[in-house]
mmCIF file of N, CA and C in Angstrom:
data_model
loop_
_atom_site.group_PDB
_atom_site.id
_atom_site.type_symbol
_atom_site.label_atom_id
_atom_site.label_comp_id
_atom_site.label_asym_id
_atom_site.label_seq_id
_atom_site.Cartn_x
_atom_site.Cartn_y
_atom_site.Cartn_z
ATOM 1 N N MET R 605 14.814 -6.577 17.445
ATOM 2 C CA MET R 605 13.379 -6.693 17.264
ATOM 3 C C MET R 605 12.831 -5.354 16.786
ATOM 4 N N SER R 606 11.810 -5.399 16.015
ATOM 5 C CA SER R 606 11.225 -4.197 15.431
ATOM 6 C C SER R 606 10.350 -3.464 16.440
ATOM 7 N N ILE R 607 10.267 -2.169 16.252
ATOM 8 C CA ILE R 607 9.422 -1.354 17.114
ATOM 9 C C ILE R 607 8.205 -0.814 16.361
ATOM 10 N N TRP R 608 8.176 -1.026 15.043
ATOM 11 C CA TRP R 608 7.125 -0.436 14.226
ATOM 12 C C TRP R 608 5.733 -0.952 14.570
ATOM 13 N N GLY R 609 5.592 -2.204 14.926
ATOM 14 C CA GLY R 609 4.282 -2.732 15.302
ATOM 15 C C GLY R 609 3.737 -2.042 16.538
ATOM 16 N N LYS R 610 4.618 -1.801 17.508
ATOM 17 C CA LYS R 610 4.204 -1.120 18.733
ATOM 18 C C LYS R 610 3.788 0.318 18.448
ATOM 19 N N ILE R 611 4.572 0.999 17.610
ATOM 20 C CA ILE R 611 4.260 2.392 17.287
ATOM 21 C C ILE R 611 2.942 2.491 16.528
ATOM 22 N N LEU R 612 2.785 1.666 15.492
ATOM 23 C CA LEU R 612 1.549 1.721 14.708
ATOM 24 C C LEU R 612 0.339 1.291 15.526
ATOM 25 N N GLY R 613 0.497 0.241 16.321
ATOM 26 C CA GLY R 613 -0.607 -0.208 17.163
ATOM 27 C C GLY R 613 -0.997 0.833 18.190
ATOM 28 N N GLY R 614 0.001 1.444 18.816
ATOM 29 C CA GLY R 614 -0.270 2.489 19.803
ATOM 30 C C GLY R 614 -0.941 3.702 19.184
ATOM 31 N N ALA R 615 -0.476 4.112 18.006
ATOM 32 C CA ALA R 615 -1.073 5.271 17.334
ATOM 33 C C ALA R 615 -2.509 4.984 16.909
ATOM 34 N N ALA R 616 -2.745 3.791 16.380
ATOM 35 C CA ALA R 616 -4.107 3.432 15.977
ATOM 36 C C ALA R 616 -5.023 3.363 17.194
ATOM 37 N N GLY R 617 -4.531 2.766 18.269
ATOM 38 C CA GLY R 617 -5.335 2.688 19.485
ATOM 39 C C GLY R 617 -5.634 4.053 20.067
ATOM 40 N N LEU R 618 -4.649 4.951 20.017
ATOM 41 C CA LEU R 618 -4.850 6.309 20.520
ATOM 42 C C LEU R 618 -5.905 7.038 19.697
ATOM 43 N N ALA R 619 -5.847 6.873 18.386
ATOM 44 C CA ALA R 619 -6.816 7.545 17.518
ATOM 45 C C ALA R 619 -8.228 7.010 17.717
ATOM 46 N N ILE R 620 -8.333 5.723 18.017
ATOM 47 C CA ILE R 620 -9.658 5.112 18.128
ATOM 48 C C ILE R 620 -10.244 5.248 19.530
ATOM 49 N N ALA R 621 -9.421 4.992 20.559
ATOM 50 C CA ALA R 621 -9.989 4.902 21.906
ATOM 51 C C ALA R 621 -9.225 5.690 22.962
ATOM 52 N N GLY R 622 -8.379 6.613 22.576
ATOM 53 C CA GLY R 622 -7.684 7.431 23.559
ATOM 54 C C GLY R 622 -6.519 6.701 24.214
ATOM 55 N N PRO R 623 -6.138 7.135 25.431
ATOM 56 C CA PRO R 623 -4.951 6.576 26.093
ATOM 57 C C PRO R 623 -5.047 5.075 26.394
ATOM 58 N N ILE R 624 -6.205 4.612 26.806
ATOM 59 C CA ILE R 624 -6.363 3.180 27.071
ATOM 60 C C ILE R 624 -6.237 2.401 25.763
ATOM 61 N N GLY R 625 -6.795 2.932 24.693
ATOM 62 C CA GLY R 625 -6.663 2.303 23.381
ATOM 63 C C GLY R 625 -5.222 2.265 22.917
ATOM 64 N N ALA R 626 -4.453 3.317 23.253
ATOM 65 C CA ALA R 626 -3.034 3.341 22.890
ATOM 66 C C ALA R 626 -2.289 2.218 23.594
ATOM 67 N N LEU R 627 -2.608 1.988 24.853
ATOM 68 C CA LEU R 627 -1.971 0.904 25.603
ATOM 69 C C LEU R 627 -2.331 -0.452 25.001
ATOM 70 N N ILE R 628 -3.595 -0.659 24.724
ATOM 71 C CA ILE R 628 -4.031 -1.927 24.134
ATOM 72 C C ILE R 628 -3.436 -2.099 22.733
ATOM 73 N N GLY R 629 -3.393 -1.020 21.950
ATOM 74 C CA GLY R 629 -2.808 -1.082 20.614
ATOM 75 C C GLY R 629 -1.324 -1.389 20.650
ATOM 76 N N ALA R 630 -0.608 -0.811 21.617
ATOM 77 C CA ALA R 630 0.826 -1.090 21.743
ATOM 78 C C ALA R 630 1.062 -2.545 22.137
ATOM 79 N N ILE R 631 0.211 -3.081 22.995
ATOM 80 C CA ILE R 631 0.336 -4.497 23.373
ATOM 81 C C ILE R 631 0.074 -5.387 22.159
ATOM 82 N N ALA R 632 -0.949 -5.054 21.386
ATOM 83 C CA ALA R 632 -1.234 -5.828 20.172
ATOM 84 C C ALA R 632 -0.087 -5.696 19.170
ATOM 85 N N GLY R 633 0.475 -4.500 19.039
ATOM 86 C CA GLY R 633 1.610 -4.297 18.151
ATOM 87 C C GLY R 633 2.830 -5.085 18.585
ATOM 88 N N HIS R 634 3.024 -5.192 19.894
ATOM 89 C CA HIS R 634 4.132 -5.995 20.418
ATOM 90 C C HIS R 634 3.950 -7.464 20.036
ATOM 91 N N ALA R 635 2.713 -7.949 20.129
ATOM 92 C CA ALA R 635 2.441 -9.337 19.747
ATOM 93 C C ALA R 635 2.722 -9.555 18.261
ATOM 94 N N VAL R 636 2.363 -8.590 17.434
ATOM 95 C CA VAL R 636 2.632 -8.696 15.996
ATOM 96 C C VAL R 636 4.135 -8.698 15.743
ATOM 97 N N ASP R 637 4.866 -7.823 16.434
ATOM 98 C CA ASP R 637 6.324 -7.785 16.278
ATOM 99 C C ASP R 637 6.963 -9.118 16.645
ATOM 100 N N ARG R 638 6.517 -9.706 17.741
ATOM 101 C CA ARG R 638 7.088 -10.993 18.164
ATOM 102 C C ARG R 638 6.757 -12.096 17.169
ATOM 103 N N TYR R 639 5.534 -12.101 16.660
ATOM 104 C CA TYR R 639 5.139 -13.107 15.672
ATOM 105 C C TYR R 639 5.986 -12.984 14.413
ATOM 106 N N ARG R 640 6.163 -11.759 13.926
ATOM 107 C CA ARG R 640 6.972 -11.551 12.717
ATOM 108 C C ARG R 640 8.421 -11.947 12.954
ATOM 109 N N ALA R 641 8.945 -11.698 14.152
ATOM 110 C CA ALA R 641 10.331 -12.071 14.453
ATOM 111 C C ALA R 641 10.495 -13.586 14.431
ATOM 112 N N THR R 642 9.520 -14.330 14.937
ATOM 113 C CA THR R 642 9.627 -15.789 14.907
ATOM 114 C C THR R 642 9.504 -16.315 13.485
ATOM 115 N N GLN R 643 8.699 -15.656 12.649
ATOM 116 C CA GLN R 643 8.571 -16.077 11.255
ATOM 117 C C GLN R 643 9.876 -15.873 10.500
ATOM 118 N N ILE R 644 10.573 -14.785 10.789
ATOM 119 C CA ILE R 644 11.850 -14.518 10.129
ATOM 120 C C ILE R 644 12.889 -15.538 10.569
ATOM 121 N N GLU R 645 12.902 -15.885 11.861
ATOM 122 C CA GLU R 645 13.860 -16.865 12.375
ATOM 123 C C GLU R 645 13.614 -18.251 11.792
ATOM 124 N N GLU R 646 12.366 -18.567 11.486
ATOM 125 C CA GLU R 646 12.026 -19.892 10.970
ATOM 126 C C GLU R 646 12.219 -20.004 9.463
ATOM 127 N N GLY R 647 12.689 -18.976 8.819
ATOM 128 C CA GLY R 647 12.942 -19.061 7.389
ATOM 129 C C GLY R 647 12.134 -18.093 6.563
ATOM 130 N N GLY R 648 11.278 -17.319 7.177
ATOM 131 C CA GLY R 648 10.540 -16.298 6.455
ATOM 132 C C GLY R 648 9.388 -16.846 5.640
ATOM 133 N N ALA R 649 9.076 -16.106 4.610
ATOM 134 C CA ALA R 649 7.926 -16.440 3.774
ATOM 135 C C ALA R 649 8.229 -17.630 2.877
ATOM 136 N N ASP R 650 7.180 -18.229 2.401
ATOM 137 C CA ASP R 650 7.282 -19.355 1.484
ATOM 138 C C ASP R 650 7.900 -18.878 0.170
ATOM 139 N N PRO R 651 8.994 -19.500 -0.287
ATOM 140 C CA PRO R 651 9.638 -19.051 -1.529
ATOM 141 C C PRO R 651 8.719 -19.132 -2.747
ATOM 142 N N THR R 652 7.795 -20.069 -2.744
ATOM 143 C CA THR R 652 6.869 -20.187 -3.872
ATOM 144 C C THR R 652 5.999 -18.943 -3.985
ATOM 145 N N LYS R 653 5.526 -18.426 -2.866
ATOM 146 C CA LYS R 653 4.716 -17.210 -2.879
ATOM 147 C C LYS R 653 5.547 -16.017 -3.331
ATOM 148 N N SER R 654 6.786 -15.966 -2.898
ATOM 149 C CA SER R 654 7.666 -14.868 -3.285
ATOM 150 C C SER R 654 7.925 -14.872 -4.787
ATOM 151 N N ILE R 655 8.151 -16.041 -5.346
ATOM 152 C CA ILE R 655 8.383 -16.156 -6.787
ATOM 153 C C ILE R 655 7.117 -15.794 -7.556
ATOM 154 N N ALA R 656 5.973 -16.257 -7.090
ATOM 155 C CA ALA R 656 4.709 -15.943 -7.759
ATOM 156 C C ALA R 656 4.445 -14.436 -7.734
ATOM 157 N N PHE R 657 4.749 -13.791 -6.627
ATOM 158 C CA PHE R 657 4.571 -12.344 -6.533
ATOM 159 C C PHE R 657 5.488 -11.618 -7.513
ATOM 160 N N THR R 658 6.742 -12.039 -7.588
ATOM 161 C CA THR R 658 7.702 -11.410 -8.498
ATOM 162 C C THR R 658 7.258 -11.547 -9.950
ATOM 163 N N ILE R 659 6.813 -12.732 -10.321
ATOM 164 C CA ILE R 659 6.331 -12.944 -11.689
ATOM 165 C C ILE R 659 5.105 -12.074 -11.957
ATOM 166 N N GLY R 660 4.221 -11.972 -10.980
ATOM 167 C CA GLY R 660 3.037 -11.129 -11.134
ATOM 168 C C GLY R 660 3.391 -9.665 -11.355
ATOM 169 N N VAL R 661 4.384 -9.174 -10.627
ATOM 170 C CA VAL R 661 4.815 -7.783 -10.794
ATOM 171 C C VAL R 661 5.404 -7.564 -12.183
ATOM 172 N N ILE R 662 6.202 -8.514 -12.653
ATOM 173 C CA ILE R 662 6.804 -8.397 -13.988
ATOM 174 C C ILE R 662 5.719 -8.403 -15.065
ATOM 175 N N VAL R 663 4.748 -9.298 -14.937
ATOM 176 C CA VAL R 663 3.660 -9.371 -15.923
ATOM 177 C C VAL R 663 2.848 -8.082 -15.914
ATOM 178 N N LEU R 664 2.532 -7.575 -14.733
ATOM 179 C CA LEU R 664 1.776 -6.331 -14.641
ATOM 180 C C LEU R 664 2.550 -5.169 -15.258
ATOM 181 N N SER R 665 3.851 -5.113 -15.020
ATOM 182 C CA SER R 665 4.680 -4.057 -15.609
ATOM 183 C C SER R 665 4.675 -4.139 -17.131
ATOM 184 N N ALA R 666 4.753 -5.347 -17.658
ATOM 185 C CA ALA R 666 4.726 -5.514 -19.115
ATOM 186 C C ALA R 666 3.385 -5.073 -19.690
ATOM 187 N N LYS R 667 2.292 -5.417 -19.018
ATOM 188 C CA LYS R 667 0.964 -5.010 -19.489
ATOM 189 C C LYS R 667 0.815 -3.490 -19.448
ATOM 190 N N MET R 668 1.327 -2.862 -18.398
ATOM 191 C CA MET R 668 1.240 -1.407 -18.283
ATOM 192 C C MET R 668 2.053 -0.725 -19.373
ATOM 193 N N ALA R 669 3.213 -1.271 -19.696
ATOM 194 C CA ALA R 669 4.042 -0.681 -20.745
ATOM 195 C C ALA R 669 3.362 -0.796 -22.105
ATOM 196 N N LYS R 670 2.638 -1.869 -22.316
ATOM 197 C CA LYS R 670 2.000 -2.109 -23.611
ATOM 198 C C LYS R 670 0.610 -1.467 -23.708
ATOM 199 N N ALA R 671 0.093 -0.938 -22.621
ATOM 200 C CA ALA R 671 -1.268 -0.400 -22.605
ATOM 201 C C ALA R 671 -1.448 0.774 -23.558
ATOM 202 N N ASP R 672 -0.403 1.562 -23.771
ATOM 203 C CA ASP R 672 -0.533 2.729 -24.641
ATOM 204 C C ASP R 672 -0.141 2.437 -26.085
ATOM 205 N N GLY R 673 0.058 1.192 -26.421
ATOM 206 C CA GLY R 673 0.396 0.829 -27.796
ATOM 207 C C GLY R 673 1.725 0.105 -27.862
ATOM 208 N N VAL R 674 2.594 0.583 -28.712
ATOM 209 C CA VAL R 674 3.882 -0.063 -28.943
ATOM 210 C C VAL R 674 4.824 0.215 -27.774
ATOM 211 N N VAL R 675 5.557 -0.813 -27.367
ATOM 212 C CA VAL R 675 6.549 -0.662 -26.305
ATOM 213 C C VAL R 675 7.813 -0.077 -26.921
ATOM 214 N N THR R 676 8.231 1.085 -26.408
ATOM 215 C CA THR R 676 9.417 1.753 -26.943
ATOM 216 C C THR R 676 10.670 1.310 -26.198
ATOM 217 N N ARG R 677 11.812 1.608 -26.776
ATOM 218 C CA ARG R 677 13.094 1.247 -26.158
ATOM 219 C C ARG R 677 13.268 1.976 -24.824
ATOM 220 N N ASP R 678 12.764 3.210 -24.723
ATOM 221 C CA ASP R 678 12.858 3.960 -23.469
ATOM 222 C C ASP R 678 12.113 3.250 -22.338
ATOM 223 N N GLU R 679 10.955 2.660 -22.646
ATOM 224 C CA GLU R 679 10.200 1.936 -21.625
ATOM 225 C C GLU R 679 10.932 0.674 -21.193
ATOM 226 N N ILE R 680 11.608 0.024 -22.115
ATOM 227 C CA ILE R 680 12.354 -1.190 -21.779
ATOM 228 C C ILE R 680 13.561 -0.851 -20.920
ATOM 229 N N ASP R 681 14.269 0.240 -21.255
ATOM 230 C CA ASP R 681 15.464 0.633 -20.511
ATOM 231 C C ASP R 681 15.140 1.146 -19.115
ATOM 232 N N ALA R 682 13.944 1.657 -18.901
ATOM 233 C CA ALA R 682 13.580 2.217 -17.595
ATOM 234 C C ALA R 682 13.307 1.165 -16.620
#
């Protein structure tokens, strides 16, 4: 199980509300960690969303490469 939710929640709680906030933030982070663990066990994210995100990144990369004019071979190879 991941510990990052607890660490981030505790740090955010500490910054906002001191030691009591750190405790509440760590508890909230633990809940997030458990929720994410159950999502991974159940099959993770929807594959359709993952594919749509990948296509979006590719399209954005192509637009960025073409923004300065002609797409060079160096930009394609990178």
